[in-house]
Coordinates of C-alpha atoms in Angstrom, one line a residue:
M1 CA 145.5 110.2 138.3
S2 CA 143.4 107.2 139.4
R3 CA 143.7 103.9 137.7
E4 CA 140.2 104.2 136.4
S5 CA 140.9 107.6 134.8
E6 CA 144.1 106.1 133.3
L7 CA 142.1 103.2 131.8
F8 CA 139.6 105.6 130.2
Q9 CA 142.5 107.5 128.6
H10 CA 144.0 104.3 127.2
I11 CA 140.6 103.3 125.7
R12 CA 140.0 106.6 124.1
A13 CA 143.5 106.7 122.7
R14 CA 142.7 103.2 121.2
N15 CA 145.6 101.8 123.1
Y16 CA 143.7 98.6 124.0
T17 CA 146.8 96.5 124.8
A18 CA 147.8 98.9 127.5
A19 CA 144.2 99.2 128.7
L20 CA 143.9 95.4 129.0
K21 CA 147.2 95.1 130.8
L22 CA 146.2 97.8 133.3
A23 CA 142.9 96.2 133.9
Q24 CA 144.4 92.8 134.5
Q25 CA 147.2 94.1 136.7
T26 CA 144.9 96.2 139.0
P27 CA 143.0 93.8 141.3
D28 CA 141.2 96.6 143.1
L29 CA 140.2 98.3 139.9
D30 CA 136.6 99.7 140.0
V31 CA 135.3 98.0 136.9
N32 CA 132.0 99.9 137.3
A33 CA 133.5 103.3 137.2
L34 CA 131.7 105.9 135.1
D35 CA 133.0 109.1 133.6
K36 CA 131.2 112.5 133.7
D37 CA 129.0 111.5 130.8
H38 CA 127.9 108.3 132.7
C39 CA 130.0 106.3 130.2
S40 CA 131.3 102.9 131.3
F41 CA 134.5 101.2 130.2
L42 CA 132.4 98.9 128.0
M43 CA 130.6 101.7 126.3
A44 CA 133.9 103.6 125.8
A45 CA 135.5 100.5 124.2
I46 CA 132.5 100.1 121.9
Q47 CA 132.3 103.7 120.8
T48 CA 136.0 104.1 120.0
S49 CA 137.0 103.0 116.5
H50 CA 138.3 99.5 116.3
Q51 CA 140.8 100.4 113.6
G52 CA 144.3 99.5 114.7
E53 CA 144.4 97.0 117.5
G54 CA 141.4 94.7 116.8
Q55 CA 141.9 91.7 119.0
P56 CA 143.1 93.5 122.1
R57 CA 139.9 95.5 121.9
Y58 CA 137.8 92.4 121.9
D59 CA 139.9 90.9 124.7
L60 CA 139.3 94.0 126.9
I61 CA 135.6 93.8 126.2
E62 CA 135.7 90.1 127.1
F63 CA 137.6 90.9 130.3
L64 CA 134.8 93.3 131.4
L65 CA 131.9 91.0 130.5
K66 CA 133.6 88.1 132.3
H67 CA 134.3 90.1 135.4
P68 CA 131.9 88.9 138.1
Q69 CA 131.4 92.5 139.5
F70 CA 130.8 94.3 136.2
A71 CA 127.3 95.7 136.1
H72 CA 127.2 98.1 133.2
A73 CA 126.5 95.7 130.2
N74 CA 123.2 97.5 129.7
T75 CA 123.9 101.0 130.9
P76 CA 123.4 103.9 128.4
L77 CA 125.1 107.3 128.5
K78 CA 123.6 110.1 130.5
G79 CA 120.3 111.3 129.0
R80 CA 120.3 108.6 126.4
V81 CA 118.5 105.3 126.0
T82 CA 120.9 103.5 123.6
V83 CA 122.7 100.7 125.5
P84 CA 126.1 99.2 124.6
F85 CA 124.8 96.4 122.3
Q86 CA 122.6 98.8 120.4
C87 CA 125.5 101.1 120.0
A88 CA 127.7 98.3 118.7
L89 CA 125.3 97.6 115.9
T90 CA 126.3 100.9 114.2
E91 CA 130.0 99.9 114.3
N92 CA 129.8 97.6 111.3
D93 CA 131.8 95.0 113.3
P94 CA 130.4 91.5 113.2
K95 CA 133.2 90.2 115.5
L96 CA 132.1 92.7 118.2
I97 CA 128.5 91.5 118.0
E98 CA 129.7 87.9 118.4
V99 CA 131.7 88.8 121.5
L100 CA 128.7 90.6 123.1
L101 CA 126.1 87.9 122.2
A102 CA 128.4 85.3 123.7
H103 CA 127.7 86.9 127.2
Q104 CA 124.0 87.7 126.9
K105 CA 123.0 85.0 129.3
T106 CA 125.4 86.0 132.0
K107 CA 125.2 89.7 131.7
P108 CA 121.8 91.4 131.2
M109 CA 121.8 93.3 127.9
E110 CA 119.0 94.3 125.5
V111 CA 119.6 92.3 122.3
L112 CA 116.0 92.3 120.8
Y113 CA 114.4 95.7 120.9
R114 CA 114.9 99.4 120.8
H115 CA 111.9 101.6 121.3
K116 CA 109.7 98.5 120.9
K117 CA 111.2 97.9 117.4
L118 CA 113.2 94.8 116.7
L119 CA 116.9 95.4 116.3
Y120 CA 116.7 93.0 113.4
A121 CA 114.3 95.3 111.7
E122 CA 116.5 98.3 112.3
Q123 CA 119.5 96.5 110.9
A124 CA 117.5 95.4 107.8
Q125 CA 116.6 99.0 107.3
R126 CA 120.2 100.1 107.5
I127 CA 121.0 97.6 104.7
T128 CA 118.1 98.9 102.6
D129 CA 119.2 102.5 103.0
T130 CA 122.7 101.6 102.0
L131 CA 121.6 99.8 98.9
E132 CA 119.4 102.7 97.9
T133 CA 122.3 105.2 98.4
L134 CA 124.6 103.0 96.3
Q135 CA 122.1 103.0 93.5
V136 CA 122.2 106.8 93.3
R137 CA 126.0 107.4 93.8
D138 CA 129.2 105.5 94.3
N139 CA 130.4 105.4 97.9
P140 CA 133.4 103.1 98.5
I141 CA 133.0 103.2 102.3
L142 CA 129.3 102.2 102.2
A143 CA 130.1 99.5 99.7
M144 CA 132.9 98.1 101.9
N145 CA 130.7 98.1 105.0
L146 CA 127.7 96.5 103.3
P147 CA 128.9 92.9 103.7
K148 CA 129.6 93.6 107.3
K149 CA 126.1 94.9 107.8
E150 CA 124.7 91.8 106.2
Q151 CA 126.8 89.6 108.5
I152 CA 125.5 91.4 111.5
L153 CA 121.9 91.0 110.2
A154 CA 122.6 87.2 110.0
L155 CA 123.8 87.2 113.6
L156 CA 120.7 89.0 114.8
L157 CA 118.4 86.6 112.9
H158 CA 120.2 83.6 114.3
N159 CA 120.0 84.9 117.9
T160 CA 116.5 86.2 117.7
V161 CA 115.2 82.9 116.3
H162 CA 116.8 81.0 119.1
I163 CA 115.4 83.3 121.7
A164 CA 111.9 83.0 120.1
L165 CA 112.1 79.2 120.3
E166 CA 113.4 79.2 123.9
R167 CA 110.5 81.5 124.9
D168 CA 108.0 79.8 122.6
D169 CA 107.3 83.4 121.3
T170 CA 105.5 83.5 118.0
T171 CA 105.3 87.3 118.2
L172 CA 109.1 87.4 117.8
L173 CA 108.9 85.1 114.8
Q174 CA 106.2 87.2 113.2
G175 CA 108.2 90.3 113.8
L176 CA 111.2 88.8 112.0
V177 CA 109.0 87.9 109.0
D178 CA 107.4 91.3 108.9
A179 CA 111.0 92.8 108.8
G180 CA 111.8 90.6 105.7
A181 CA 113.3 87.5 107.3
K182 CA 112.9 84.3 105.3
L183 CA 112.5 81.7 107.9
Y184 CA 112.3 78.9 105.3
Q185 CA 116.0 79.5 104.6
P186 CA 118.8 78.2 106.8
L187 CA 120.3 80.3 109.5
Q188 CA 123.9 81.4 109.7
D189 CA 125.1 77.9 111.0
G190 CA 123.1 76.0 108.3
T191 CA 120.3 74.9 110.6
Y192 CA 116.6 75.6 109.7
P193 CA 114.2 77.2 112.2
L194 CA 111.6 74.5 111.7
D195 CA 114.2 71.8 112.4
L196 CA 115.3 73.5 115.6
A197 CA 111.6 73.7 116.7
R198 CA 111.0 70.0 116.2
N199 CA 112.5 69.3 119.6
Q200 CA 109.3 70.8 121.0
P201 CA 106.6 69.5 118.7
N202 CA 103.8 70.7 121.0
S203 CA 105.1 74.3 121.2
H204 CA 103.4 77.3 119.6
A205 CA 106.6 78.1 117.8
F206 CA 106.7 74.7 116.1
R207 CA 103.1 74.9 114.9
W208 CA 103.6 78.5 113.8
L209 CA 106.7 77.6 111.7
T210 CA 104.9 74.6 110.2
Q211 CA 102.0 76.7 109.1
Y212 CA 104.4 79.4 107.9
I213 CA 106.3 76.9 105.7
N214 CA 103.1 75.3 104.4
D215 CA 101.7 78.7 103.5
Y216 CA 104.9 79.7 101.7
I217 CA 104.9 76.5 99.6
L218 CA 101.3 76.8 98.7
S219 CA 101.7 80.4 97.6
H220 CA 104.7 79.7 95.4
S221 CA 103.9 77.4 92.5
V222 CA 107.6 76.9 91.6
T223 CA 108.3 75.9 95.2
L224 CA 105.3 73.7 95.3
M225 CA 106.3 71.9 92.2
A226 CA 109.8 71.5 93.5
A227 CA 108.5 70.1 96.8
K228 CA 106.3 67.6 95.0
N229 CA 109.2 66.5 92.8
L230 CA 111.4 66.2 95.9
A231 CA 108.7 64.1 97.6
L232 CA 108.4 61.8 94.6
T233 CA 112.2 61.5 94.4
H234 CA 112.4 60.6 98.0
Q235 CA 109.6 58.1 97.6
A236 CA 111.3 56.4 94.7
R237 CA 114.6 56.3 96.6
E238 CA 112.9 54.9 99.6
Q239 CA 111.3 52.1 97.6
D240 CA 114.7 51.3 95.9
L241 CA 116.4 51.1 99.3
I242 CA 113.6 48.8 100.6
T243 CA 113.9 46.5 97.6
K244 CA 117.7 46.3 97.9
F245 CA 117.5 45.7 101.6
T246 CA 114.9 42.9 101.0
D247 CA 117.1 41.2 98.4
T248 CA 120.2 41.5 100.6
T249 CA 118.4 40.0 103.6
R250 CA 116.9 37.1 101.5
S251 CA 120.4 36.3 100.2
R252 CA 121.9 36.3 103.7
I253 CA 119.1 34.0 105.0
Q254 CA 119.5 31.6 102.1
A255 CA 123.2 31.5 102.7
T256 CA 122.8 30.8 106.4
F257 CA 119.9 28.3 106.3
K258 CA 120.6 25.8 103.5
F259 CA 117.2 24.1 103.8
F260 CA 115.8 27.0 101.8
D261 CA 117.7 25.6 98.8
Y262 CA 115.9 22.2 98.9
P263 CA 113.8 21.5 95.8
P264 CA 110.1 21.8 96.2
S265 CA 108.3 18.7 97.5
S266 CA 106.3 16.8 94.8
T267 CA 103.6 16.3 97.4
G268 CA 103.5 20.0 98.3
G269 CA 104.6 19.2 101.8
S270 CA 107.5 20.4 103.8
T271 CA 110.9 20.2 102.2
I272 CA 112.7 19.9 105.5
P273 CA 114.2 16.4 106.1
V274 CA 112.2 14.3 108.6
P275 CA 114.4 13.0 111.5
Q276 CA 114.9 9.3 111.8
A277 CA 112.9 7.2 114.2
G278 CA 114.4 7.2 117.7
F279 CA 116.2 10.5 117.1
K280 CA 116.4 12.6 120.1
P281 CA 117.6 16.2 120.3
G282 CA 121.2 16.3 121.5
N283 CA 122.0 12.7 120.2
L284 CA 124.9 13.1 117.7

């Protein structure tokens, strides 16, 4: 049996520790080997259940994606169009998605679309379908996987927004909104899309997001009132800070230059003492 066939067996048996050890200890391993179904090591690792050895599975996937010769990060099975990343979305495994996305710039993989439909929109639909099913009947497995689906949706949103800003692609942003994304809310890491776009104030994306936020505020009276109140609060706070800063600065100046404390002149002239006749600067 070849080393490649042995590696496929370990992966399908979910023995990821042995699979990783074999891959690491076989320098001449053909990392681009495919089985009879045109399945790569990566696709096999994604398709097998991650129950059991979680971290070794991720480590094996990382090993493949970091390998300089690995060329199947975007290869589907024979006769199919679903690539590894798209297959991973159905695994309800946020950690797996994080691992794959971490290598999207070094290994070509489709992380935006499938059949011209945003992967974000597909994931949002999965969540909607799950919620509708749970309203009709109890399903412990669906209920357990729902938070994982939502975590994956947040990862997709974060990644897609960043790609849209990098490409200055407003079509991507509009597609997210059409799929239900709320771009006025913070992303997974707490950053706001509009704040991220401020680095490129002349970009189409920045102008689009600015208009999007303005339209949202104007169409929601409660939000508009909150925005106005927030602006007034900031204005009052700003004025208070200016006043305090001015008072503090004046006190420091008066403490430094004592001539500010001289009583007002009865003639209305300068209160600064006049030097004596014959006084020359530097004479002490």
